[in-house]
Coordinates of C-alpha atoms in Angstrom, one line a residue:
X3 CA -68.4 121.2 -56.2
X4 CA -69.1 124.7 -54.7
X5 CA -67.7 126.4 -57.8
X6 CA -70.1 124.4 -60.0
X7 CA -73.0 125.5 -57.8
X8 CA -72.0 129.2 -58.0
X9 CA -71.7 128.9 -61.8
X10 CA -75.2 127.4 -62.0
X11 CA -76.6 130.2 -59.8
X12 CA -74.9 132.9 -62.0
X13 CA -76.2 131.2 -65.2
X14 CA -79.7 131.1 -63.7
X15 CA -79.6 134.8 -62.7
X16 CA -78.3 135.7 -66.1
X17 CA -81.2 133.9 -67.9
X18 CA -83.7 135.7 -65.6
X19 CA -82.0 139.0 -66.4
X20 CA -82.2 138.3 -70.2
X21 CA -85.8 137.4 -69.9
X22 CA -86.6 140.7 -68.1
X23 CA -84.7 142.7 -70.7
X24 CA -86.6 141.0 -73.5
X25 CA -89.9 141.7 -71.7
X26 CA -88.9 145.4 -71.3
X27 CA -87.9 145.6 -75.0
X28 CA -91.2 144.1 -76.0
X29 CA -93.1 146.7 -73.9
X30 CA -91.0 149.5 -75.2
X31 CA -91.5 148.4 -78.8
X32 CA -95.2 148.2 -78.3
X33 CA -95.3 151.6 -76.6
X34 CA -93.3 153.2 -79.4
X35 CA -95.4 151.8 -82.0
X36 CA -98.5 152.9 -80.1
X37 CA -97.0 156.4 -79.7
X38 CA -96.3 156.5 -83.4
X39 CA -99.7 155.3 -84.2
X40 CA -101.1 157.8 -81.8
X41 CA -99.2 160.6 -83.4
X42 CA -100.3 159.5 -86.8
X43 CA -103.8 159.4 -85.5
X44 CA -103.5 162.8 -84.0
X45 CA -102.1 164.1 -87.2
X46 CA -105.0 162.5 -89.0
X47 CA -107.4 163.9 -86.6
X48 CA -105.9 167.3 -86.8
X49 CA -106.0 166.9 -90.5
X50 CA -109.1 164.8 -90.6
X51 CA -112.4 164.3 -88.8
X52 CA -113.9 163.0 -85.5
X53 CA -114.0 159.4 -86.8
X54 CA -110.3 159.3 -86.7
X55 CA -110.4 160.3 -83.1
X56 CA -112.7 157.5 -82.2
X57 CA -110.5 155.0 -84.0
X58 CA -107.5 156.3 -82.1
X59 CA -109.4 155.8 -78.8
X60 CA -110.3 152.2 -79.7
X61 CA -106.7 151.5 -80.7
X62 CA -105.4 152.9 -77.4
X63 CA -107.9 150.8 -75.5
X64 CA -106.9 147.6 -77.4
X65 CA -103.2 148.4 -76.7
X66 CA -103.9 148.8 -73.0
X67 CA -105.7 145.5 -72.9
X68 CA -102.9 143.8 -74.8
X69 CA -100.4 145.2 -72.3
X70 CA -102.5 144.0 -69.3
X71 CA -102.7 140.5 -70.9
X72 CA -98.9 140.5 -71.5
X73 CA -98.3 141.7 -67.9
X74 CA -100.5 138.9 -66.5
X75 CA -98.6 136.3 -68.6
X76 CA -95.3 137.7 -67.5
X77 CA -96.5 137.7 -63.8
X78 CA -97.5 134.0 -64.1
X79 CA -94.2 133.1 -65.7
X80 CA -92.4 134.9 -63.0
X81 CA -94.3 133.0 -60.3
X82 CA -93.6 129.7 -62.0
X83 CA -89.9 130.6 -62.3
X84 CA -89.8 131.6 -58.7
X85 CA -91.4 128.3 -57.7
X86 CA -88.9 126.4 -59.9
X87 CA -86.1 128.5 -58.3
X88 CA -87.3 127.6 -54.8
X89 CA -87.6 123.8 -55.8
X90 CA -84.1 123.9 -57.2
X91 CA -82.8 125.7 -54.1
X92 CA -84.4 123.0 -52.0
X93 CA -82.9 120.3 -54.1
X94 CA -79.5 122.0 -53.9
X95 CA -79.8 122.1 -50.1
X96 CA -80.6 118.4 -50.0
X97 CA -77.7 117.6 -52.4
X98 CA -75.4 119.6 -50.2
X99 CA -76.7 117.7 -47.1
X100 CA -76.2 114.4 -48.9
X101 CA -72.8 115.6 -50.1
X102 CA -71.9 116.4 -46.5
X103 CA -73.2 113.0 -45.3
X104 CA -71.3 111.2 -48.1
X105 CA -68.2 113.2 -47.3
X106 CA -68.5 112.1 -43.6
X107 CA -69.0 108.4 -44.7
X108 CA -66.0 108.7 -47.0
X109 CA -63.9 110.0 -44.1
X110 CA -65.1 107.1 -41.9
X111 CA -64.4 104.6 -44.6
X112 CA -60.9 106.1 -45.2
X113 CA -60.2 105.9 -41.5
X114 CA -61.4 102.2 -41.5
X115 CA -59.3 101.6 -44.5
X116 CA -56.2 103.0 -42.8
X117 CA -57.0 100.9 -39.7
X118 CA -57.4 97.8 -41.8
X119 CA -54.2 98.5 -43.5
X120 CA -52.5 98.8 -40.1
X121 CA -54.1 95.5 -39.0
X122 CA -53.0 93.8 -42.3
X123 CA -49.4 95.0 -41.6
X124 CA -49.6 93.7 -38.0
X125 CA -51.0 90.4 -39.1
X126 CA -48.3 90.1 -41.8
X127 CA -45.7 90.7 -39.1
X128 CA -47.3 88.1 -36.8
X129 CA -47.7 85.6 -39.7
X130 CA -44.0 86.0 -40.5
X131 CA -43.2 85.4 -36.9
X132 CA -45.5 82.3 -36.7
X133 CA -44.0 81.0 -40.0
X134 CA -40.5 81.4 -38.6
X135 CA -41.6 79.6 -35.4
X136 CA -43.3 76.9 -37.5
X137 CA -40.1 76.4 -39.6
X138 CA -38.1 76.1 -36.4
X139 CA -40.6 73.6 -34.9
X140 CA -40.6 71.6 -38.2
X141 CA -36.9 71.4 -38.1
X142 CA -37.0 70.3 -34.5
X143 CA -39.7 67.7 -35.3
X144 CA -37.6 66.4 -38.2
X145 CA -34.5 66.1 -35.9
X146 CA -36.6 64.5 -33.1
X147 CA -38.3 62.1 -35.6
X148 CA -34.9 61.0 -36.8
X149 CA -33.8 60.5 -33.2
X150 CA -37.0 58.6 -32.5
X151 CA -36.5 56.4 -35.5
X152 CA -32.9 55.7 -34.3
X153 CA -34.2 55.0 -30.8
X154 CA -37.0 52.7 -32.2
X155 CA -34.5 50.8 -34.2
X156 CA -32.2 50.6 -31.2
X157 CA -35.2 49.4 -29.1
X158 CA -36.1 46.8 -31.7
X159 CA -32.5 45.6 -31.7
X160 CA -32.5 45.4 -27.9
X161 CA -35.8 43.6 -28.0
X162 CA -34.4 41.1 -30.4
X163 CA -31.3 40.8 -28.4
X164 CA -33.3 40.2 -25.2
X165 CA -35.5 37.6 -26.9
X166 CA -32.3 35.9 -28.2
X167 CA -30.8 36.0 -24.8
X168 CA -34.0 34.6 -23.2
X169 CA -34.0 31.8 -25.8
X170 CA -30.3 31.1 -25.2
X171 CA -30.9 31.2 -21.4
X172 CA -33.8 28.7 -21.8
X173 CA -31.7 26.4 -23.9
X174 CA -28.8 26.7 -21.5
X175 CA -31.1 26.0 -18.6
X176 CA -32.5 22.9 -20.4
X177 CA -29.0 21.7 -21.2
X178 CA -28.0 22.2 -17.5
X179 CA -31.2 20.3 -16.4
X180 CA -30.4 17.6 -18.9
X181 CA -26.8 17.3 -17.5
X182 CA -28.2 17.2 -13.9
X183 CA -30.7 14.6 -14.9
X184 CA -28.1 12.4 -16.6
X185 CA -25.8 12.7 -13.6
X186 CA -28.6 11.8 -11.3
X187 CA -29.6 8.8 -13.4
X188 CA -26.0 7.7 -13.6
X189 CA -25.6 8.0 -9.8
X190 CA -28.8 6.1 -9.2
X191 CA -27.8 3.4 -11.7
X192 CA -24.4 3.1 -9.9
X193 CA -26.2 2.7 -6.6
X194 CA -28.6 0.2 -8.1
X195 CA -25.7 -2.0 -9.3
X196 CA -24.4 -2.4 -5.8
X197 CA -27.5 -3.8 -4.1
X198 CA -30.5 -5.9 -5.2
X199 CA -33.8 -4.3 -5.7
X200 CA -37.1 -6.1 -5.0
X201 CA -40.6 -5.4 -6.5
X202 CA -43.8 -6.4 -4.7
X203 CA -46.0 -8.7 -6.8
X204 CA -49.5 -8.6 -5.5
X205 CA -51.9 -11.6 -5.7
X206 CA -54.8 -11.5 -8.1
X207 CA -57.4 -10.7 -5.4
X208 CA -55.4 -7.7 -4.2
X209 CA -54.9 -6.7 -7.8
X210 CA -58.6 -6.8 -8.5
X211 CA -59.3 -4.6 -5.4
X212 CA -56.6 -2.2 -6.6
X213 CA -58.2 -1.9 -10.0
X214 CA -61.6 -1.1 -8.3
X215 CA -60.0 1.6 -6.3
X216 CA -58.0 2.9 -9.3
X217 CA -60.8 5.1 -10.4
X218 CA -60.7 7.1 -7.1
X219 CA -56.9 7.7 -7.3
X220 CA -55.5 10.9 -8.6
X221 CA -54.5 10.8 -12.3
X222 CA -50.8 11.5 -11.5
X223 CA -50.6 8.4 -9.3
X224 CA -52.4 6.3 -11.9
X225 CA -49.9 7.4 -14.6
X226 CA -46.9 6.7 -12.4
X227 CA -48.3 3.3 -11.4
X228 CA -48.8 2.5 -15.1
X229 CA -45.3 3.6 -15.9
X230 CA -44.0 1.6 -13.1
X231 CA -45.7 -1.5 -14.4
X232 CA -44.8 -0.7 -18.0
X233 CA -41.1 -0.4 -16.9
X234 CA -41.0 -4.0 -15.8
X235 CA -39.1 -6.3 -18.2
X236 CA -40.9 -9.2 -19.8
X237 CA -38.4 -11.6 -18.2
X238 CA -40.0 -11.0 -14.8
X239 CA -42.8 -13.4 -14.2
X240 CA -45.9 -13.0 -12.1
X241 CA -46.2 -15.3 -9.1
X242 CA -48.3 -18.4 -9.5
X243 CA -51.3 -18.9 -7.2
X244 CA -49.3 -21.4 -5.2
X245 CA -46.6 -18.8 -4.7
X246 CA -49.1 -16.1 -3.9
X247 CA -50.9 -18.2 -1.3
X248 CA -47.9 -18.5 0.9
X249 CA -47.3 -15.9 3.6
X250 CA -48.9 -12.6 2.9
X251 CA -49.2 -13.2 -0.8
X252 CA -46.2 -10.9 -1.6
X253 CA -42.8 -11.9 -3.1
X254 CA -39.7 -9.9 -3.9
X255 CA -37.9 -10.6 -7.1
X256 CA -34.4 -9.4 -7.7
X257 CA -33.9 -7.2 -10.8
X258 CA -30.8 -6.8 -12.9
X259 CA -29.3 -3.5 -14.2
X260 CA -31.3 -3.4 -17.5
X261 CA -34.8 -3.3 -16.0
X262 CA -33.8 -0.6 -13.5
X263 CA -32.5 1.6 -16.4
X264 CA -35.8 1.1 -18.3
X265 CA -37.8 1.9 -15.2
X266 CA -35.8 5.1 -14.5
X267 CA -36.1 6.3 -18.1
X268 CA -39.9 5.7 -17.9
X269 CA -40.2 7.8 -14.8
X270 CA -38.1 10.7 -16.2
X271 CA -40.0 10.5 -19.6
X272 CA -43.2 10.8 -17.7
X273 CA -42.1 14.0 -15.9
X274 CA -40.9 15.5 -19.2
X275 CA -44.2 14.9 -20.8
X276 CA -45.8 16.9 -18.0
X277 CA -43.8 19.9 -19.2
X278 CA -41.2 20.0 -16.4
X279 CA -37.5 19.0 -16.2
X280 CA -36.2 16.7 -13.6
X281 CA -34.9 19.6 -11.5
X282 CA -37.7 22.0 -12.3
X283 CA -40.7 22.7 -10.1
X284 CA -43.8 20.5 -10.3
X285 CA -46.9 21.3 -12.1
X286 CA -49.5 23.5 -10.3
X287 CA -52.4 21.5 -9.0
X288 CA -55.6 23.0 -10.3
X289 CA -58.3 23.9 -7.9
X290 CA -61.6 22.2 -8.0
X291 CA -63.9 24.1 -10.3
X292 CA -67.6 24.0 -9.3
X293 CA -69.8 22.4 -11.9
X294 CA -73.0 24.1 -13.1
X295 CA -76.0 21.9 -13.8
X296 CA -78.5 24.8 -14.3
X297 CA -77.6 28.4 -14.7
X298 CA -79.7 31.0 -12.8
X299 CA -81.6 33.5 -14.8
X300 CA -80.5 37.0 -13.7
X301 CA -83.3 39.3 -12.7
X302 CA -82.1 41.8 -10.1
X303 CA -79.0 43.9 -9.4
X304 CA -77.0 42.3 -6.6
X305 CA -74.3 45.1 -6.4
X306 CA -72.7 47.8 -8.6
X307 CA -69.6 49.8 -8.3
X308 CA -67.8 52.6 -10.2
X309 CA -64.8 50.3 -10.8
X310 CA -62.3 52.3 -12.8
X311 CA -61.2 55.8 -13.6
X312 CA -62.3 55.6 -17.2
X313 CA -64.0 53.2 -19.7
X314 CA -64.0 49.5 -18.8
X315 CA -63.3 47.1 -21.6
X316 CA -63.0 43.6 -20.1
X317 CA -64.5 41.5 -17.3
X318 CA -63.8 37.8 -16.4
X319 CA -64.8 35.5 -13.5
X320 CA -62.2 33.2 -11.9
X321 CA -62.7 29.4 -12.4
X322 CA -64.0 29.2 -8.8
X323 CA -66.5 32.0 -9.3
X324 CA -65.3 33.7 -6.1
X325 CA -63.4 36.5 -7.9
X326 CA -64.0 38.7 -10.9
X327 CA -61.4 40.8 -12.7
X328 CA -62.0 44.0 -14.6
X329 CA -59.7 46.0 -16.9
X330 CA -60.1 49.4 -18.4
X331 CA -58.3 52.2 -20.3
X332 CA -56.9 53.5 -17.1
X333 CA -54.2 50.8 -17.3
X334 CA -55.4 49.0 -14.2
X335 CA -56.7 45.5 -13.6
X336 CA -58.8 45.3 -10.4
X337 CA -59.8 42.1 -8.6
X338 CA -63.2 41.9 -6.8
X339 CA -64.3 39.4 -4.3
X340 CA -67.8 38.0 -4.9
X341 CA -69.2 36.9 -1.6
X342 CA -72.9 36.8 -0.7
X343 CA -73.7 38.8 -3.8
X344 CA -71.6 41.8 -2.9
X345 CA -68.5 43.2 -4.7
X346 CA -65.4 43.9 -2.5
X347 CA -62.2 45.3 -4.0
X348 CA -59.3 43.0 -3.0
X349 CA -56.4 43.9 -5.2
X350 CA -55.2 46.1 -8.0
X351 CA -52.7 44.6 -10.5
X352 CA -50.3 47.3 -11.6
X353 CA -47.6 47.6 -14.3
X354 CA -49.8 47.6 -17.5
X355 CA -48.1 49.6 -20.2
X356 CA -51.4 50.5 -21.9
X357 CA -55.2 50.4 -21.7
X358 CA -56.5 46.9 -21.1
X359 CA -58.5 45.4 -24.0
X360 CA -59.1 41.8 -22.8
X361 CA -58.6 39.5 -19.7
X362 CA -58.4 35.8 -19.0
X363 CA -57.8 33.6 -16.0
X364 CA -55.7 30.4 -16.2
X365 CA -57.4 27.1 -15.3
X366 CA -56.1 27.3 -11.7
X367 CA -57.3 30.9 -11.2
X368 CA -53.9 31.9 -9.9
X369 CA -52.7 33.9 -13.0
X370 CA -54.3 36.7 -15.0
X371 CA -53.5 37.3 -18.7
X372 CA -54.2 40.8 -20.0
X373 CA -54.0 42.3 -23.5
X374 CA -53.3 46.0 -23.9
X375 CA -53.2 48.9 -26.3
X376 CA -49.4 49.1 -26.1
X377 CA -48.8 46.1 -28.4
X378 CA -48.0 43.7 -25.6
X379 CA -49.7 41.1 -23.4
X380 CA -48.8 40.7 -19.7
X381 CA -49.1 38.0 -17.1
X382 CA -49.8 38.6 -13.3
X383 CA -50.0 36.3 -10.4
X384 CA -53.1 37.1 -8.3
X385 CA -51.1 37.2 -5.0
X386 CA -48.5 39.6 -6.5
X387 CA -49.3 43.1 -7.7
X388 CA -46.3 43.3 -10.1
X389 CA -46.3 42.0 -13.6
X390 CA -44.5 38.6 -13.9
X391 CA -44.1 38.3 -17.7
X392 CA -44.4 40.7 -20.7
X393 CA -45.1 39.1 -24.1
X394 CA -43.7 41.4 -26.8
X395 CA -43.6 41.0 -30.5
X396 CA -46.9 42.4 -31.9
X397 CA -46.6 45.6 -34.1
X398 CA -50.1 47.0 -33.1
X399 CA -52.4 46.9 -30.2
X400 CA -53.3 43.4 -28.8
X401 CA -57.0 42.9 -28.9
X402 CA -57.3 39.4 -27.5
X403 CA -55.3 37.2 -25.1
X404 CA -56.4 33.8 -23.7
X405 CA -54.8 30.9 -21.9
X406 CA -55.0 27.4 -23.4
X407 CA -55.3 24.2 -21.4
X408 CA -52.6 25.2 -18.8
X409 CA -51.0 28.4 -17.6
X410 CA -47.9 27.6 -19.6
X411 CA -49.5 28.2 -23.0
X412 CA -51.3 31.3 -24.3
X413 CA -52.6 32.8 -27.5
X414 CA -52.8 36.5 -28.5
X415 CA -54.4 38.3 -31.4
X416 CA -53.6 41.8 -32.6
X417 CA -54.5 44.5 -35.1
X418 CA -51.2 43.8 -36.9
X419 CA -53.0 40.9 -38.6
X420 CA -51.2 38.1 -36.6
X421 CA -52.1 35.5 -34.1
X422 CA -49.3 34.3 -31.8
X423 CA -48.9 31.2 -29.7
X424 CA -46.7 31.6 -26.6
X425 CA -44.7 29.2 -24.4
X426 CA -44.9 31.0 -21.0
X427 CA -42.2 28.7 -19.5
X428 CA -39.7 30.3 -21.8
X429 CA -41.6 33.6 -22.3
X430 CA -41.2 33.3 -26.0
X431 CA -43.4 33.1 -29.1
X432 CA -43.6 29.6 -30.4
X433 CA -45.7 30.2 -33.5
X434 CA -46.9 33.3 -35.5
X435 CA -49.9 33.0 -37.7
X436 CA -50.4 35.7 -40.4
X437 CA -53.9 36.6 -41.3
X438 CA -55.4 38.9 -44.0
X439 CA -57.5 40.8 -41.5
X440 CA -56.8 41.9 -38.0
X441 CA -58.2 39.8 -35.1
X442 CA -60.8 41.1 -32.6
X443 CA -61.2 38.0 -30.4
X444 CA -59.9 34.5 -29.8
X445 CA -61.2 31.2 -28.3
X446 CA -59.3 28.0 -27.7
X447 CA -60.4 24.3 -27.7
X448 CA -58.1 21.3 -27.1
X449 CA -56.2 21.4 -30.4
X450 CA -58.0 24.3 -32.2
X451 CA -57.6 28.0 -32.1
X452 CA -60.6 30.1 -33.2
X453 CA -60.1 33.7 -34.3
X454 CA -62.8 36.3 -35.2
X455 CA -61.8 39.0 -37.7
X456 CA -62.6 42.4 -39.0
X457 CA -63.3 41.0 -42.5
X458 CA -66.5 39.3 -41.2
X459 CA -65.1 35.8 -41.0
X460 CA -64.3 33.2 -38.3
X461 CA -61.1 31.2 -38.9
X462 CA -60.1 27.8 -37.3
X463 CA -56.5 26.9 -36.8
X464 CA -55.1 23.5 -35.9
X465 CA -52.2 23.8 -33.5
X466 CA -50.6 20.8 -35.2
X467 CA -51.0 22.2 -38.8
X468 CA -49.5 25.3 -40.3
X469 CA -52.5 26.6 -42.3
X470 CA -56.1 27.5 -41.7
X471 CA -58.5 24.5 -41.6
X472 CA -61.9 26.3 -41.9
X473 CA -63.3 29.7 -42.7
X474 CA -66.9 30.6 -41.8
X475 CA -68.5 34.0 -43.0
X476 CA -70.9 35.5 -40.5
X477 CA -72.1 38.7 -42.3
X478 CA -70.6 41.3 -40.0
X479 CA -67.3 42.3 -38.3
X480 CA -66.8 39.8 -35.5
X481 CA -66.5 41.4 -32.0
X482 CA -66.4 38.4 -29.7
X483 CA -66.2 34.6 -29.5
X484 CA -67.3 32.3 -26.6
X485 CA -66.8 28.5 -26.5
X486 CA -69.2 26.3 -24.4
X487 CA -67.7 24.2 -21.6
X488 CA -68.2 21.0 -23.5
X489 CA -66.4 22.6 -26.5
X490 CA -69.2 21.6 -28.9
X491 CA -70.6 25.1 -29.6
X492 CA -69.3 28.5 -30.4
X493 CA -71.1 31.8 -29.8
X494 CA -70.1 34.8 -32.0
X495 CA -71.2 38.4 -31.8
X496 CA -70.9 40.7 -34.9
X497 CA -71.6 44.2 -36.0
X498 CA -74.6 43.2 -38.0
X499 CA -76.4 43.2 -34.6
X500 CA -76.7 39.4 -34.5
X501 CA -75.4 36.5 -32.3
X502 CA -74.7 33.2 -34.1
X503 CA -74.2 29.7 -32.6
X504 CA -71.8 27.5 -34.5
X505 CA -71.7 23.7 -34.2
X506 CA -68.0 22.9 -33.8
X507 CA -68.5 19.4 -35.0
X508 CA -70.0 20.3 -38.4
X509 CA -68.7 24.0 -38.6
X510 CA -72.2 25.2 -39.5
X511 CA -74.3 28.1 -38.1
X512 CA -76.9 26.4 -36.0
X513 CA -78.8 29.4 -34.6
X514 CA -79.0 33.1 -35.0
X515 CA -80.3 35.5 -32.4
X516 CA -81.7 39.0 -33.1
X517 CA -83.9 41.3 -31.2
X518 CA -85.6 44.7 -31.7
X519 CA -83.5 47.3 -29.9
X520 CA -80.3 45.3 -29.8
X521 CA -77.4 47.1 -31.3
X522 CA -73.7 46.1 -31.1
X523 CA -72.0 49.1 -29.5
X524 CA -68.4 48.7 -30.6
X525 CA -65.9 46.4 -32.3
X526 CA -65.0 44.9 -28.9
X527 CA -68.5 44.1 -27.5
X528 CA -68.3 40.7 -25.8
X529 CA -71.1 38.1 -25.6
X530 CA -71.0 34.9 -23.5
X531 CA -72.7 31.5 -23.2
X532 CA -74.1 30.4 -19.9
X533 CA -72.1 27.5 -18.2
X534 CA -74.8 25.0 -18.8
X535 CA -75.1 26.2 -22.5
X536 CA -78.8 27.1 -22.0
X537 CA -78.6 30.9 -22.6
X538 CA -76.7 33.5 -24.7
X539 CA -76.0 36.9 -23.1
X540 CA -74.9 40.3 -24.6
X541 CA -75.0 44.0 -23.8
X542 CA -76.4 46.6 -26.2
X543 CA -75.3 50.1 -27.2
X544 CA -78.2 51.6 -25.1
X545 CA -77.1 49.8 -21.9
X546 CA -79.7 47.0 -22.1
X547 CA -78.7 43.4 -21.5
X548 CA -80.4 40.8 -23.8
X549 CA -80.8 37.2 -22.9
X550 CA -81.8 34.5 -25.4
X551 CA -82.8 30.9 -24.7
X552 CA -80.7 28.3 -26.7
X553 CA -83.5 25.8 -26.5
X554 CA -86.3 27.9 -28.0
X555 CA -84.2 30.5 -29.8
X556 CA -86.5 33.3 -28.5
X557 CA -85.5 36.4 -26.4
X558 CA -85.9 35.2 -22.8
X559 CA -85.7 38.7 -21.1
X560 CA -84.0 42.1 -21.3
X561 CA -82.4 43.8 -18.3
X562 CA -82.6 47.6 -18.3
X563 CA -82.3 50.6 -15.9
X564 CA -78.8 50.3 -14.6
X565 CA -76.4 51.0 -17.4
X566 CA -76.8 54.4 -19.1
X567 CA -74.1 53.9 -21.8
X568 CA -73.0 51.1 -24.1
X569 CA -72.2 47.8 -22.4
X570 CA -68.7 46.7 -23.5
X571 CA -68.5 43.2 -22.0
X572 CA -70.5 40.6 -20.0
X573 CA -69.3 37.5 -18.1
X574 CA -71.1 34.5 -16.6
X575 CA -69.7 32.9 -13.4
X576 CA -68.8 29.2 -13.9
X577 CA -71.1 28.4 -11.0
X578 CA -74.0 29.9 -12.9
X579 CA -75.1 32.0 -10.0
X580 CA -73.9 35.5 -11.1
X581 CA -73.3 37.5 -14.3
X582 CA -71.2 40.7 -14.5
X583 CA -71.4 43.5 -17.0
X584 CA -69.2 46.6 -17.6
X585 CA -69.9 49.8 -19.6
X586 CA -68.2 52.9 -21.0
X587 CA -69.2 55.0 -18.0
X588 CA -66.9 53.1 -15.6
X589 CA -69.7 51.0 -14.0
X590 CA -69.4 47.4 -12.9
X591 CA -72.7 45.6 -12.2
X592 CA -73.3 42.2 -10.6
X593 CA -76.6 40.5 -11.4
X594 CA -78.2 37.4 -9.8

């Protein structure tokens, strides 16, 4: 670049030099011609006259003026060329400065380029190391996945083996009980053949009084008395009025072996119908459940607690309304005493293998059934913290679990698109119902199982029939089901932000509840009917509780200001005095 600049400067100086030479030659030419002309004039003047001298003087003056004019022009051209030279020198200086700046930028860019190349090489080395580590981890994952599959298959085989062993043990126990029962009956029959047996035959008046008092006797005594009377042979005659009038009106009639055998069979058949063997324990006596004639409308907060370590999914009152159970994703079930409108933690049921999705009390209130994310349902006794029974068999998380009429029967629903009936005496599944859509909630009547599904339908299953008996579309994914105490109406909640009341006698939608601001917060939002079937209650995604009147169909009231997140579930105490609500922010609220 510098060489080019020097060549340009030399070329410029050479052009100026040529221009000066041409100007000098021009002046010299003019001077020579003027001198020649002057000599000629002088010659002429010498030879001629004074006019020639005057002409010579005028010519000289003209030549001088012409030379001055040429000098002025050359001076102007020289000034212009000097100005052009200065401008070009200035431009050259600027170009040199720009060249220096560009050279500096080029050096910086080259340095950055070298630095980026170094970074690329470093990243390439790191990438190679990471890829090698990834290949190693992938190979380890493949090996561990194969091992996991083998362990899962082994676990499934063990589970099947355990279930088979439990079934065999139950059958063996039933056979043993049957042998014991037969031996006991034989022994009693042998004793009966050795001595006469008498039966009291009461007079008609005493019998009438006994019939009047029969309504106050316990059902078990009535059944046994009926079986006792049904076991008498037709050959035994009732005493005549004359016979009953003598003495105290009672007479003993000897029985033969055949009536005793029939009476014994009746007694043992009665116990078997109750679901127990002759040598097994007796049926639990259910506690007295308080009846609700008119539910109280909740208006104020009675108490509230931060009940769990994480989100709470389920809440359920005991049949006596003295206890409430809550279950959450922290794998705990906590029992709270409800006394005087205050919540007091009494017990924590441990051993859940996954987050709790649903809860239910048995009719006696002594057992709690919980569904969990870990594909199982579990049974606890309220006086014992440890789990008593684990119901395995579902292939996906269990979303619903409810007791039926007794604590010996339960029903579960799962996301694996099955509904299972369980015999809790054996701890085994007695029936599996396959459905096209996974189940979100369940409800049970006497002989009917109701299931709510993700495909926006409610299905009815008869426990005595193998197939579905009724399908009702509701317009949204079903999140909860609640049956009234008289088992005549069903309340459903769905993701179309509506509650629907279904008449179980006609299987038609009787009422539909909607309200501005109500939004179903999740696929497991639970709604409930009041014990007297006068109100429908549900929690919204914004933490508000909405209460509708079943009689008018209008929104009765809304409860706000306590929950700050979506309400997952609500429950109404069977006594009608309290309601409970739980949300996603670990809060349990008691209303009255």
